[in-house]
Every structure is written in C-alpha cells, then in structure tokens.
Amino acid sequence: MLLEVIDADFQGLYNFFYLPIDFKNKCNVGYAFLNFIEPYYCDLFWKKFAGRRLTGFRSRKVCDVSWGRVQGLKSNIEHYRNSSIMSLPCQEYKPLLFKNGVIVPFPPPNSQQKHKQETPSTPN
C-alpha cells in the first residue's frame, strides 16, 4: 500500500525499497528505506513527503524524511543480501530491487562475505 502512494509520483525513479516489519505485531515499524536512481528525485521526494500525512492509513502521524545510514544501490544490496531477512519465506517482508519500475530478483547471498565475517582475525 505504501508503494502505491510512492508510485503515484515516483514509479521507476527508485531502485531499492525496504519497509521493515515488526514480526510480533505483523505490521511495519513506521519507516521505510528508498534509494533513488538520481539525487534529483530524492530532492523531489523530500519536498513532496516531508510533513505530509498519508491518507488511507490508520495512523495520524506525518512523514519525516531523512538520510539513511546506508547510501546507494550497491551498498544497500551488500547490506541486505546476507541478512537473515532474506531467508524469510514471506516475500513482502524482504527488501525489493527495481529496474525501470519493475521488481527484479535480489542477488543471492555472498558466501565469501559471510565467511569473512565469521572468521576471527589472527595476529601476525
């Protein structure tokens, strides 16, 4: 439903979307992550959504737009591809990748990176 609101003005202008879910309550946690294909579209999104109340949602909260800690498509892919989120059976709980407004498959886990994280460093 949130994607429908975003797509009304920004379909095809972002390549990454993730709406974190509270698994206990089975609802979103109140924020989402987007990566736009160009910084210009991020500026437009900021102007359109900052302070806006989304109609059609039960919440009376207004949108607050801010920068995410992880920036860029490649960085978001690397951040999430080995995440336990990606092994969940429920597709709508996972981050999404887009190309020209169409969902494309997320790259598989990078086992080398997993191995690197699990290997303790040894002194020289």
PDB file of C-alpha atoms in Angstrom:
ATOM      1  CA  MET A   1       0.000   0.000   0.000  1.00  0.00           C
ATOM      2  CA  LEU A   2       2.845   2.421   0.788  1.00  0.00           C
ATOM      3  CA  LEU A   3       4.444   1.604  -2.563  1.00  0.00           C
ATOM      4  CA  GLU A   4       1.217   2.593  -4.310  1.00  0.00           C
ATOM      5  CA  VAL A   5       1.377   6.016  -2.654  1.00  0.00           C
ATOM      6  CA  ILE A   6       5.038   6.424  -3.598  1.00  0.00           C
ATOM      7  CA  ASP A   7       4.474   5.149  -7.147  1.00  0.00           C
ATOM      8  CA  ALA A   8       1.801   7.765  -7.815  1.00  0.00           C
ATOM      9  CA  ASP A   9       4.650  10.248  -8.395  1.00  0.00           C
ATOM     10  CA  PHE A  10       7.890   8.261  -8.284  1.00  0.00           C
ATOM     11  CA  GLN A  11       7.388   4.942 -10.090  1.00  0.00           C
ATOM     12  CA  GLY A  12      10.545   3.972 -11.947  1.00  0.00           C
ATOM     13  CA  LEU A  13      12.604   6.626 -10.146  1.00  0.00           C
ATOM     14  CA  TYR A  14      13.919   4.410  -7.343  1.00  0.00           C
ATOM     15  CA  ASN A  15      15.731   1.084  -7.453  1.00  0.00           C
ATOM     16  CA  PHE A  16      15.528  -0.091  -3.834  1.00  0.00           C
ATOM     17  CA  PHE A  17      12.688  -0.223  -1.297  1.00  0.00           C
ATOM     18  CA  TYR A  18      12.539  -1.790   2.146  1.00  0.00           C
ATOM     19  CA  LEU A  19       9.736  -1.497   4.694  1.00  0.00           C
ATOM     20  CA  PRO A  20      10.937  -3.136   7.940  1.00  0.00           C
ATOM     21  CA  ILE A  21       8.311  -5.227   9.699  1.00  0.00           C
ATOM     22  CA  ASP A  22       7.622  -5.868  13.380  1.00  0.00           C
ATOM     23  CA  PHE A  23       7.219  -9.655  13.199  1.00  0.00           C
ATOM     24  CA  LYS A  24       5.442  -9.893  16.538  1.00  0.00           C
ATOM     25  CA  ASN A  25       2.680  -7.471  15.508  1.00  0.00           C
ATOM     26  CA  LYS A  26       2.914  -8.219  11.765  1.00  0.00           C
ATOM     27  CA  CYS A  27       2.901  -4.550  10.831  1.00  0.00           C
ATOM     28  CA  ASN A  28       5.560  -2.122   9.645  1.00  0.00           C
ATOM     29  CA  VAL A  29       7.746  -0.346  12.170  1.00  0.00           C
ATOM     30  CA  GLY A  30       6.856   3.100  10.843  1.00  0.00           C
ATOM     31  CA  TYR A  31       9.651   3.867   8.413  1.00  0.00           C
ATOM     32  CA  ALA A  32      10.982   2.709   5.056  1.00  0.00           C
ATOM     33  CA  PHE A  33      14.167   2.930   3.015  1.00  0.00           C
ATOM     34  CA  LEU A  34      14.297   4.098  -0.605  1.00  0.00           C
ATOM     35  CA  ASN A  35      17.209   4.552  -2.973  1.00  0.00           C
ATOM     36  CA  PHE A  36      16.538   6.864  -5.906  1.00  0.00           C
ATOM     37  CA  ILE A  37      18.230   6.451  -9.276  1.00  0.00           C
ATOM     38  CA  GLU A  38      19.302  10.126  -9.207  1.00  0.00           C
ATOM     39  CA  PRO A  39      19.763  12.589  -6.316  1.00  0.00           C
ATOM     40  CA  TYR A  40      17.314  14.958  -8.032  1.00  0.00           C
ATOM     41  CA  TYR A  41      14.436  12.526  -7.436  1.00  0.00           C
ATOM     42  CA  CYS A  42      15.376  12.252  -3.781  1.00  0.00           C
ATOM     43  CA  ASP A  43      15.038  16.040  -3.504  1.00  0.00           C
ATOM     44  CA  LEU A  44      11.601  15.907  -5.148  1.00  0.00           C
ATOM     45  CA  PHE A  45      10.519  13.098  -2.825  1.00  0.00           C
ATOM     46  CA  TRP A  46      11.726  15.050   0.202  1.00  0.00           C
ATOM     47  CA  LYS A  47       9.679  18.099  -0.829  1.00  0.00           C
ATOM     48  CA  LYS A  48       6.589  16.000  -1.542  1.00  0.00           C
ATOM     49  CA  PHE A  49       6.590  13.785   1.574  1.00  0.00           C
ATOM     50  CA  ALA A  50       8.241  15.730   4.423  1.00  0.00           C
ATOM     51  CA  GLY A  51       5.455  16.735   6.804  1.00  0.00           C
ATOM     52  CA  ARG A  52       2.746  15.029   4.747  1.00  0.00           C
ATOM     53  CA  ARG A  53       0.030  12.938   6.371  1.00  0.00           C
ATOM     54  CA  LEU A  54      -0.697   9.858   4.294  1.00  0.00           C
ATOM     55  CA  THR A  55      -4.392   9.350   3.670  1.00  0.00           C
ATOM     56  CA  GLY A  56      -5.711   5.803   3.642  1.00  0.00           C
ATOM     57  CA  PHE A  57      -3.621   4.759   6.636  1.00  0.00           C
ATOM     58  CA  ARG A  58      -4.887   4.385  10.199  1.00  0.00           C
ATOM     59  CA  SER A  59      -2.024   6.410  11.649  1.00  0.00           C
ATOM     60  CA  ARG A  60      -2.360  10.155  12.138  1.00  0.00           C
ATOM     61  CA  LYS A  61       1.416  10.576  12.030  1.00  0.00           C
ATOM     62  CA  VAL A  62       3.073  12.753   9.419  1.00  0.00           C
ATOM     63  CA  CYS A  63       6.023  11.718   7.284  1.00  0.00           C
ATOM     64  CA  ASP A  64       9.526  12.632   8.308  1.00  0.00           C
ATOM     65  CA  VAL A  65      12.152  12.256   5.595  1.00  0.00           C
ATOM     66  CA  SER A  66      15.810  11.775   6.500  1.00  0.00           C
ATOM     67  CA  TRP A  67      19.003  10.248   5.160  1.00  0.00           C
ATOM     68  CA  GLY A  68      19.622   6.572   5.781  1.00  0.00           C
ATOM     69  CA  ARG A  69      22.873   5.262   7.201  1.00  0.00           C
ATOM     70  CA  VAL A  70      23.413   3.061   4.116  1.00  0.00           C
ATOM     71  CA  GLN A  71      23.600   5.025   0.852  1.00  0.00           C
ATOM     72  CA  GLY A  72      23.494   3.826  -2.759  1.00  0.00           C
ATOM     73  CA  LEU A  73      22.135   0.769  -4.544  1.00  0.00           C
ATOM     74  CA  LYS A  74      25.313  -1.329  -4.275  1.00  0.00           C
ATOM     75  CA  SER A  75      25.680  -0.562  -0.583  1.00  0.00           C
ATOM     76  CA  ASN A  76      22.048  -1.477   0.115  1.00  0.00           C
ATOM     77  CA  ILE A  77      22.411  -4.757  -1.779  1.00  0.00           C
ATOM     78  CA  GLU A  78      25.570  -5.641   0.138  1.00  0.00           C
ATOM     79  CA  HIS A  79      23.946  -4.635   3.422  1.00  0.00           C
ATOM     80  CA  TYR A  80      20.898  -6.884   2.944  1.00  0.00           C
ATOM     81  CA  ARG A  81      21.965  -9.788   0.714  1.00  0.00           C
ATOM     82  CA  ASN A  82      23.402 -11.789   3.647  1.00  0.00           C
ATOM     83  CA  SER A  83      20.776 -10.611   6.122  1.00  0.00           C
ATOM     84  CA  SER A  84      18.539 -13.145   7.862  1.00  0.00           C
ATOM     85  CA  ILE A  85      15.614 -11.116   6.451  1.00  0.00           C
ATOM     86  CA  MET A  86      16.381 -12.581   3.021  1.00  0.00           C
ATOM     87  CA  SER A  87      15.772 -16.154   4.232  1.00  0.00           C
ATOM     88  CA  LEU A  88      12.201 -15.439   5.354  1.00  0.00           C
ATOM     89  CA  PRO A  89       9.513 -17.286   3.376  1.00  0.00           C
ATOM     90  CA  CYS A  90       7.238 -14.216   3.265  1.00  0.00           C
ATOM     91  CA  GLN A  91       8.306 -12.118   0.258  1.00  0.00           C
ATOM     92  CA  GLU A  92       6.601  -8.911   1.403  1.00  0.00           C
ATOM     93  CA  TYR A  93       8.934  -8.725   4.417  1.00  0.00           C
ATOM     94  CA  LYS A  94      12.046  -8.536   2.242  1.00  0.00           C
ATOM     95  CA  PRO A  95      13.797  -5.589   0.594  1.00  0.00           C
ATOM     96  CA  LEU A  96      12.911  -5.094  -3.062  1.00  0.00           C
ATOM     97  CA  LEU A  97      15.052  -4.179  -6.060  1.00  0.00           C
ATOM     98  CA  PHE A  98      13.606  -2.418  -9.101  1.00  0.00           C
ATOM     99  CA  LYS A  99      14.690  -1.731 -12.652  1.00  0.00           C
ATOM    100  CA  ASN A 100      12.539   0.714 -14.629  1.00  0.00           C
ATOM    101  CA  GLY A 101       9.773   0.338 -12.044  1.00  0.00           C
ATOM    102  CA  VAL A 102       9.681  -3.474 -12.234  1.00  0.00           C
ATOM    103  CA  ILE A 103      10.746  -5.756  -9.379  1.00  0.00           C
ATOM    104  CA  VAL A 104      13.914  -7.714 -10.192  1.00  0.00           C
ATOM    105  CA  PRO A 105      15.492 -10.589  -8.218  1.00  0.00           C
ATOM    106  CA  PHE A 106      17.749  -9.777  -5.296  1.00  0.00           C
ATOM    107  CA  PRO A 107      21.281 -11.175  -5.699  1.00  0.00           C
ATOM    108  CA  PRO A 108      21.932 -14.381  -3.750  1.00  0.00           C
ATOM    109  CA  PRO A 109      23.924 -14.285  -0.505  1.00  0.00           C
ATOM    110  CA  ASN A 110      27.607 -13.672  -0.914  1.00  0.00           C
ATOM    111  CA  SER A 111      29.095 -16.614   0.969  1.00  0.00           C
ATOM    112  CA  GLN A 112      32.598 -15.123   0.813  1.00  0.00           C
ATOM    113  CA  GLN A 113      31.434 -12.086   2.740  1.00  0.00           C
ATOM    114  CA  LYS A 114      29.621 -14.323   5.248  1.00  0.00           C
ATOM    115  CA  HIS A 115      32.759 -16.395   5.696  1.00  0.00           C
ATOM    116  CA  LYS A 116      34.853 -13.267   6.111  1.00  0.00           C
ATOM    117  CA  GLN A 117      32.544 -12.006   8.867  1.00  0.00           C
ATOM    118  CA  GLU A 118      32.607 -15.349  10.683  1.00  0.00           C
ATOM    119  CA  THR A 119      36.386 -15.824  10.537  1.00  0.00           C
ATOM    120  CA  PRO A 120      38.184 -14.380  13.563  1.00  0.00           C
ATOM    121  CA  SER A 121      41.247 -12.317  12.819  1.00  0.00           C
ATOM    122  CA  THR A 122      44.594 -13.876  13.673  1.00  0.00           C
ATOM    123  CA  PRO A 123      47.606 -11.938  14.927  1.00  0.00           C
ATOM    124  CA  ASN A 124      50.596 -11.666  12.554  1.00  0.00           C
TER     125      ASN A 124
END
